[in-house]
mmCIF file of C-alpha atoms in Angstrom:
data_model
loop_
_atom_site.group_PDB
_atom_site.id
_atom_site.type_symbol
_atom_site.label_atom_id
_atom_site.label_comp_id
_atom_site.label_asym_id
_atom_site.label_seq_id
_atom_site.Cartn_x
_atom_site.Cartn_y
_atom_site.Cartn_z
ATOM 1 C CA UNK N 1 0.000 0.000 0.000
ATOM 2 C CA UNK N 2 2.753 2.575 0.738
ATOM 3 C CA UNK N 3 4.143 1.990 -2.775
ATOM 4 C CA UNK N 4 0.777 2.405 -4.461
ATOM 5 C CA UNK N 5 0.106 5.864 -3.055
ATOM 6 C CA UNK N 6 3.168 7.579 -4.584
ATOM 7 C CA UNK N 7 2.492 5.764 -7.869
ATOM 8 C CA UNK N 8 -1.154 6.833 -7.928
ATOM 9 C CA UNK N 9 -0.191 10.404 -7.045
ATOM 10 C CA UNK N 10 2.391 10.482 -9.879
ATOM 11 C CA UNK N 11 -0.188 9.189 -12.381
ATOM 12 C CA UNK N 12 -2.772 11.799 -11.346
ATOM 13 C CA UNK N 13 -0.192 14.560 -11.539
ATOM 14 C CA UNK N 14 0.984 13.537 -15.037
ATOM 15 C CA UNK N 15 -2.352 12.299 -16.405
ATOM 16 C CA UNK N 16 -2.523 15.000 -19.097
ATOM 17 C CA UNK N 17 1.009 14.227 -20.281
ATOM 18 C CA UNK N 18 0.290 10.499 -20.367
ATOM 19 C CA UNK N 19 -2.928 11.042 -22.323
ATOM 20 C CA UNK N 20 -1.107 13.342 -24.757
ATOM 21 C CA UNK N 21 1.692 10.840 -25.342
ATOM 22 C CA UNK N 22 -0.843 8.041 -25.802
ATOM 23 C CA UNK N 23 -2.784 10.094 -28.358
ATOM 24 C CA UNK N 24 0.432 10.978 -30.201
ATOM 25 C CA UNK N 25 1.454 7.321 -30.306
ATOM 26 C CA UNK N 26 -1.989 6.371 -31.632
ATOM 27 C CA UNK N 27 -1.665 8.971 -34.417
ATOM 28 C CA UNK N 28 1.880 7.970 -35.390
ATOM 29 C CA UNK N 29 1.264 4.201 -35.303
ATOM 30 C CA UNK N 30 -0.234 4.014 -38.859
ATOM 31 C CA UNK N 31 2.800 5.867 -40.220
ATOM 32 C CA UNK N 32 5.085 3.397 -38.464
ATOM 33 C CA UNK N 33 3.174 0.523 -40.075
ATOM 34 C CA UNK N 34 3.534 2.164 -43.499
ATOM 35 C CA UNK N 35 7.280 2.596 -42.882
ATOM 36 C CA UNK N 36 7.770 -1.028 -41.815
ATOM 37 C CA UNK N 37 5.830 -2.461 -44.756
ATOM 38 C CA UNK N 38 7.771 -0.311 -47.221
ATOM 39 C CA UNK N 39 10.636 -2.752 -46.603
ATOM 40 C CA UNK N 40 8.452 -5.812 -47.089
ATOM 41 C CA UNK N 41 8.615 -8.183 -50.052
ATOM 42 C CA UNK N 42 5.206 -9.872 -50.267
ATOM 43 C CA UNK N 43 4.738 -13.192 -52.004
ATOM 44 C CA UNK N 44 1.475 -12.170 -53.650
ATOM 45 C CA UNK N 45 -0.107 -8.937 -54.851
ATOM 46 C CA UNK N 46 -1.233 -7.650 -51.450
ATOM 47 C CA UNK N 47 1.191 -6.023 -49.022
ATOM 48 C CA UNK N 48 -0.826 -6.807 -45.899
ATOM 49 C CA UNK N 49 1.314 -9.499 -44.237
ATOM 50 C CA UNK N 50 5.003 -9.369 -43.414
ATOM 51 C CA UNK N 51 7.024 -11.829 -45.462
ATOM 52 C CA UNK N 52 10.696 -10.835 -45.611
ATOM 53 C CA UNK N 53 12.900 -7.737 -45.501
ATOM 54 C CA UNK N 54 13.763 -6.109 -48.821
ATOM 55 C CA UNK N 55 14.843 -2.711 -50.156
ATOM 56 C CA UNK N 56 13.694 -3.382 -53.725
ATOM 57 C CA UNK N 57 10.809 -0.905 -53.498
ATOM 58 C CA UNK N 58 13.099 1.864 -52.223
ATOM 59 C CA UNK N 59 15.615 1.253 -55.010
ATOM 60 C CA UNK N 60 12.868 1.480 -57.657
ATOM 61 C CA UNK N 61 10.011 3.692 -56.334
ATOM 62 C CA UNK N 62 8.606 4.197 -59.852
ATOM 63 C CA UNK N 63 8.612 0.503 -60.653
ATOM 64 C CA UNK N 64 4.802 0.404 -60.793
ATOM 65 C CA UNK N 65 3.312 1.596 -64.071
ATOM 66 C CA UNK N 66 1.658 5.042 -63.986
ATOM 67 C CA UNK N 67 2.263 5.550 -60.260
ATOM 68 C CA UNK N 68 4.855 8.300 -60.555
ATOM 69 C CA UNK N 69 2.800 9.931 -63.299
ATOM 70 C CA UNK N 70 -0.222 10.152 -61.015
ATOM 71 C CA UNK N 71 2.015 11.385 -58.190
ATOM 72 C CA UNK N 72 3.412 14.153 -60.396
ATOM 73 C CA UNK N 73 -0.112 15.122 -61.443
ATOM 74 C CA UNK N 74 -1.256 15.322 -57.809
ATOM 75 C CA UNK N 75 1.741 17.469 -56.879
ATOM 76 C CA UNK N 76 1.077 19.792 -59.811
ATOM 77 C CA UNK N 77 -2.588 20.098 -58.878
ATOM 78 C CA UNK N 78 -1.732 20.731 -55.238
ATOM 79 C CA UNK N 79 0.744 23.492 -56.114
ATOM 80 C CA UNK N 80 -1.621 25.338 -58.442
ATOM 81 C CA UNK N 81 -4.595 24.847 -56.128
ATOM 82 C CA UNK N 82 -2.529 26.209 -53.247
ATOM 83 C CA UNK N 83 -1.527 29.291 -55.239
ATOM 84 C CA UNK N 84 -5.076 29.981 -56.408
ATOM 85 C CA UNK N 85 -6.731 29.354 -53.040
ATOM 86 C CA UNK N 86 -4.088 31.344 -51.143
ATOM 87 C CA UNK N 87 -4.314 34.410 -53.386
ATOM 88 C CA UNK N 88 -8.115 34.460 -53.494
ATOM 89 C CA UNK N 89 -8.507 33.461 -49.837
ATOM 90 C CA UNK N 90 -6.115 36.157 -48.630
ATOM 91 C CA UNK N 91 -7.972 38.893 -50.511
ATOM 92 C CA UNK N 92 -11.335 37.635 -49.227
ATOM 93 C CA UNK N 93 -10.025 37.457 -45.659
ATOM 94 C CA UNK N 94 -8.765 41.051 -45.764
ATOM 95 C CA UNK N 95 -12.063 42.218 -47.240
ATOM 96 C CA UNK N 96 -14.121 40.457 -44.564
ATOM 97 C CA UNK N 97 -11.882 41.593 -41.698
ATOM 98 C CA UNK N 98 -11.208 45.199 -42.730
ATOM 99 C CA UNK N 99 -14.195 46.485 -44.688
ATOM 100 C CA UNK N 100 -17.922 46.973 -44.190
ATOM 101 C CA UNK N 101 -20.079 46.296 -47.231
ATOM 102 C CA UNK N 102 -23.572 45.150 -48.141
ATOM 103 C CA UNK N 103 -24.342 41.483 -47.364
ATOM 104 C CA UNK N 104 -21.003 41.047 -45.580
ATOM 105 C CA UNK N 105 -22.511 38.506 -43.189
ATOM 106 C CA UNK N 106 -24.059 36.514 -46.027
ATOM 107 C CA UNK N 107 -20.763 36.452 -47.916
ATOM 108 C CA UNK N 108 -18.945 35.299 -44.793
ATOM 109 C CA UNK N 109 -21.450 32.482 -44.303
ATOM 110 C CA UNK N 110 -21.187 31.397 -47.932
ATOM 111 C CA UNK N 111 -17.386 31.331 -47.749
ATOM 112 C CA UNK N 112 -17.403 29.046 -44.730
ATOM 113 C CA UNK N 113 -20.186 26.822 -46.070
ATOM 114 C CA UNK N 114 -17.831 24.307 -47.788
ATOM 115 C CA UNK N 115 -16.188 23.577 -44.439
ATOM 116 C CA UNK N 116 -19.512 22.534 -42.917
ATOM 117 C CA UNK N 117 -20.935 20.864 -46.010
ATOM 118 C CA UNK N 118 -20.281 17.123 -46.529
ATOM 119 C CA UNK N 119 -17.528 16.706 -49.110
ATOM 120 C CA UNK N 120 -19.600 14.386 -51.272
ATOM 121 C CA UNK N 121 -22.344 17.018 -51.579
ATOM 122 C CA UNK N 122 -19.884 19.636 -52.802
ATOM 123 C CA UNK N 123 -18.317 17.118 -55.188
ATOM 124 C CA UNK N 124 -21.677 16.204 -56.713
ATOM 125 C CA UNK N 125 -22.691 19.861 -56.970
ATOM 126 C CA UNK N 126 -19.513 20.813 -58.822
ATOM 127 C CA UNK N 127 -19.847 17.808 -61.120
ATOM 128 C CA UNK N 128 -23.429 18.848 -61.931
ATOM 129 C CA UNK N 129 -22.258 22.396 -62.659
ATOM 130 C CA UNK N 130 -19.551 21.198 -65.034
ATOM 131 C CA UNK N 131 -21.963 18.846 -66.791
ATOM 132 C CA UNK N 132 -24.542 21.594 -67.315
ATOM 133 C CA UNK N 133 -21.856 23.905 -68.681
ATOM 134 C CA UNK N 134 -20.618 21.210 -71.063
ATOM 135 C CA UNK N 135 -17.075 21.280 -69.677
ATOM 136 C CA UNK N 136 -14.829 18.295 -70.330
ATOM 137 C CA UNK N 137 -13.681 16.651 -67.118
ATOM 138 C CA UNK N 138 -9.951 16.570 -66.547
ATOM 139 C CA UNK N 139 -7.117 18.610 -65.069
ATOM 140 C CA UNK N 140 -8.902 21.963 -65.090
ATOM 141 C CA UNK N 141 -12.120 20.716 -63.522
ATOM 142 C CA UNK N 142 -10.118 19.084 -60.732
ATOM 143 C CA UNK N 143 -8.122 22.272 -60.215
ATOM 144 C CA UNK N 144 -11.237 24.475 -60.019
ATOM 145 C CA UNK N 145 -12.872 22.030 -57.603
ATOM 146 C CA UNK N 146 -9.778 21.926 -55.374
ATOM 147 C CA UNK N 147 -9.538 25.717 -55.266
ATOM 148 C CA UNK N 148 -13.195 25.969 -54.304
ATOM 149 C CA UNK N 149 -12.702 23.364 -51.578
ATOM 150 C CA UNK N 150 -9.479 24.845 -50.128
ATOM 151 C CA UNK N 151 -10.643 28.464 -50.261
ATOM 152 C CA UNK N 152 -12.591 28.337 -46.994
ATOM 153 C CA UNK N 153 -9.624 27.001 -45.035
ATOM 154 C CA UNK N 154 -7.350 29.783 -46.289
ATOM 155 C CA UNK N 155 -9.943 32.440 -45.448
ATOM 156 C CA UNK N 156 -10.323 31.042 -41.931
ATOM 157 C CA UNK N 157 -6.578 31.021 -41.231
ATOM 158 C CA UNK N 158 -5.832 34.434 -42.730
ATOM 159 C CA UNK N 159 -8.902 36.155 -41.291
ATOM 160 C CA UNK N 160 -8.031 35.016 -37.770
ATOM 161 C CA UNK N 161 -4.540 36.444 -38.180
ATOM 162 C CA UNK N 162 -5.724 39.739 -39.677
ATOM 163 C CA UNK N 163 -8.310 40.306 -36.945
ATOM 164 C CA UNK N 164 -5.650 39.809 -34.261
ATOM 165 C CA UNK N 165 -3.319 42.417 -35.784
ATOM 166 C CA UNK N 166 -2.691 45.623 -33.848
ATOM 167 C CA UNK N 167 -3.870 48.526 -36.073
ATOM 168 C CA UNK N 168 -1.517 50.889 -34.257
ATOM 169 C CA UNK N 169 1.434 49.326 -36.098
ATOM 170 C CA UNK N 170 0.011 50.361 -39.454
ATOM 171 C CA UNK N 171 -0.921 53.769 -38.074
ATOM 172 C CA UNK N 172 2.657 54.219 -36.861
ATOM 173 C CA UNK N 173 3.969 53.422 -40.339
ATOM 174 C CA UNK N 174 1.595 55.985 -41.830
ATOM 175 C CA UNK N 175 2.719 58.572 -39.262
ATOM 176 C CA UNK N 176 6.282 57.966 -40.481
ATOM 177 C CA UNK N 177 5.164 58.967 -44.005
ATOM 178 C CA UNK N 178 4.918 55.453 -45.403
ATOM 179 C CA UNK N 179 2.709 55.153 -48.468
ATOM 180 C CA UNK N 180 -0.212 52.683 -48.422
ATOM 181 C CA UNK N 181 1.821 50.276 -50.582
ATOM 182 C CA UNK N 182 4.857 50.518 -48.278
ATOM 183 C CA UNK N 183 2.647 50.007 -45.236
ATOM 184 C CA UNK N 184 1.126 46.897 -46.767
ATOM 185 C CA UNK N 185 4.356 45.287 -47.965
ATOM 186 C CA UNK N 186 6.533 46.154 -44.976
ATOM 187 C CA UNK N 187 4.059 46.020 -42.066
ATOM 188 C CA UNK N 188 0.740 44.366 -42.884
ATOM 189 C CA UNK N 189 1.927 41.474 -45.046
ATOM 190 C CA UNK N 190 4.806 40.353 -42.760
ATOM 191 C CA UNK N 191 2.428 40.268 -39.790
ATOM 192 C CA UNK N 192 -0.203 38.327 -41.747
ATOM 193 C CA UNK N 193 2.409 35.989 -43.266
ATOM 194 C CA UNK N 194 2.064 33.214 -40.632
ATOM 195 C CA UNK N 195 -1.676 32.964 -41.279
ATOM 196 C CA UNK N 196 -1.139 32.998 -45.035
ATOM 197 C CA UNK N 197 1.544 30.312 -44.766
ATOM 198 C CA UNK N 198 -0.618 28.081 -42.587
ATOM 199 C CA UNK N 199 -3.523 28.422 -45.004
ATOM 200 C CA UNK N 200 -1.253 27.601 -47.952
ATOM 201 C CA UNK N 201 0.187 24.517 -46.265
ATOM 202 C CA UNK N 202 -3.276 23.320 -45.317
ATOM 203 C CA UNK N 203 -4.475 23.863 -48.887
ATOM 204 C CA UNK N 204 -1.584 21.854 -50.281
ATOM 205 C CA UNK N 205 -2.249 18.945 -47.930
ATOM 206 C CA UNK N 206 -6.011 18.968 -48.595
ATOM 207 C CA UNK N 207 -5.588 19.174 -52.378
ATOM 208 C CA UNK N 208 -2.959 16.448 -52.593
ATOM 209 C CA UNK N 209 -4.877 14.098 -50.312
ATOM 210 C CA UNK N 210 -8.372 14.654 -51.709
ATOM 211 C CA UNK N 211 -10.216 11.696 -53.223
ATOM 212 C CA UNK N 212 -13.974 12.351 -53.076
ATOM 213 C CA UNK N 213 -14.084 15.672 -54.932
ATOM 214 C CA UNK N 214 -11.406 14.499 -57.359
ATOM 215 C CA UNK N 215 -13.237 11.278 -58.137
ATOM 216 C CA UNK N 216 -16.421 13.165 -59.074
ATOM 217 C CA UNK N 217 -14.659 15.714 -61.291
ATOM 218 C CA UNK N 218 -11.677 13.845 -62.748
ATOM 219 C CA UNK N 219 -13.142 12.047 -65.732
ATOM 220 C CA UNK N 220 -10.372 9.770 -67.026
ATOM 221 C CA UNK N 221 -7.641 11.668 -65.161
ATOM 222 C CA UNK N 222 -6.012 9.648 -62.367
ATOM 223 C CA UNK N 223 -4.400 11.372 -59.388
ATOM 224 C CA UNK N 224 -2.294 9.641 -56.756
ATOM 225 C CA UNK N 225 -5.151 9.068 -54.243
ATOM 226 C CA UNK N 226 -7.249 7.601 -57.068
ATOM 227 C CA UNK N 227 -4.323 5.408 -58.091
ATOM 228 C CA UNK N 228 -3.975 4.125 -54.519
ATOM 229 C CA UNK N 229 -7.699 3.385 -54.336
ATOM 230 C CA UNK N 230 -7.623 1.539 -57.659
ATOM 231 C CA UNK N 231 -4.518 -0.415 -56.670
ATOM 232 C CA UNK N 232 -6.170 -1.550 -53.454
ATOM 233 C CA UNK N 233 -8.745 -3.420 -55.536
ATOM 234 C CA UNK N 234 -6.108 -5.370 -57.473
ATOM 235 C CA UNK N 235 -3.186 -5.511 -55.060
ATOM 236 C CA UNK N 236 -1.313 -2.786 -53.200
ATOM 237 C CA UNK N 237 2.281 -2.369 -54.429
ATOM 238 C CA UNK N 238 5.026 -1.761 -51.876
ATOM 239 C CA UNK N 239 6.020 1.433 -53.706
ATOM 240 C CA UNK N 240 2.897 3.118 -52.329
ATOM 241 C CA UNK N 241 4.285 2.631 -48.834
ATOM 242 C CA UNK N 242 7.589 4.092 -50.015
ATOM 243 C CA UNK N 243 5.892 7.236 -51.313
ATOM 244 C CA UNK N 244 3.840 7.555 -48.127
ATOM 245 C CA UNK N 245 6.919 7.180 -45.926
ATOM 246 C CA UNK N 246 8.860 9.733 -47.970
ATOM 247 C CA UNK N 247 6.024 12.254 -47.728
ATOM 248 C CA UNK N 248 5.724 11.746 -43.976
ATOM 249 C CA UNK N 249 9.480 12.224 -43.565
ATOM 250 C CA UNK N 250 9.408 15.424 -45.644
ATOM 251 C CA UNK N 251 6.529 16.793 -43.551
ATOM 252 C CA UNK N 252 8.379 16.033 -40.303
ATOM 253 C CA UNK N 253 11.542 17.671 -41.628
ATOM 254 C CA UNK N 254 9.582 20.785 -42.621
ATOM 255 C CA UNK N 255 8.072 21.037 -39.140
ATOM 256 C CA UNK N 256 11.467 20.564 -37.485
ATOM 257 C CA UNK N 257 13.026 23.155 -39.792
ATOM 258 C CA UNK N 258 10.273 25.620 -38.902
ATOM 259 C CA UNK N 259 10.760 25.031 -35.195
ATOM 260 C CA UNK N 260 14.525 25.427 -35.558
ATOM 261 C CA UNK N 261 14.160 28.661 -37.508
ATOM 262 C CA UNK N 262 11.702 29.991 -34.910
ATOM 263 C CA UNK N 263 14.030 29.179 -32.015
ATOM 264 C CA UNK N 264 16.974 30.844 -33.775
ATOM 265 C CA UNK N 265 14.871 33.930 -34.429
ATOM 266 C CA UNK N 266 13.967 34.152 -30.738
ATOM 267 C CA UNK N 267 17.627 33.809 -29.723
ATOM 268 C CA UNK N 268 18.665 36.569 -32.109
ATOM 269 C CA UNK N 269 16.211 38.917 -30.430
#
């Protein structure tokens, strides 16, 4: 009994930390499984059971027909969708946060509607629009659909940042005879940059990973998520695990680089 009391007290005191570590482990576990099975050499078509260690998939990541082509297409779509959604979303966020105009509340509600709407409903609605307009499904329909889907997330991130800005900083720049353009580029934009960057990164991840909206508006075009879904019906190649592991590693490195840059910036101050 004397040993149980200190143990129980330690658990109660660190319960939040334990729960956080458990949640983090639960989230990372699928990525660990993907990493482990990227070194597997299955006997059949399905990479669901461990057979033996092999680096064949890592030495030839494009060994599966059309996989790297679909990956390149998804990256291209994600980049252009990120640019379009970030530019449009940033302008909308500044307009909603800084200006008063007719039907401002209605516009704000319409902008955030895609975030609350089920993805399949938006996908079907866009597909119906393209069909009624007689547009051929392909790269451009996917790109327009991705921009429409990612726009709300950019507006949310940028608007929150803009509304938290101190207007006295811009007023101080104007008092120092800065022109409106100089005030925007040297004061407003650097302060809003973290919100813009977070919205852009979120747009890239959402566009690259999207399947439902893409499947409705792709036609015969095959992106990487669609390729993975189609491969799962016939047999999942190990190279898919290689691509997934590489993307996870790149994301972790980007986060670590951001943290390192932030810590260096704080030290320099």
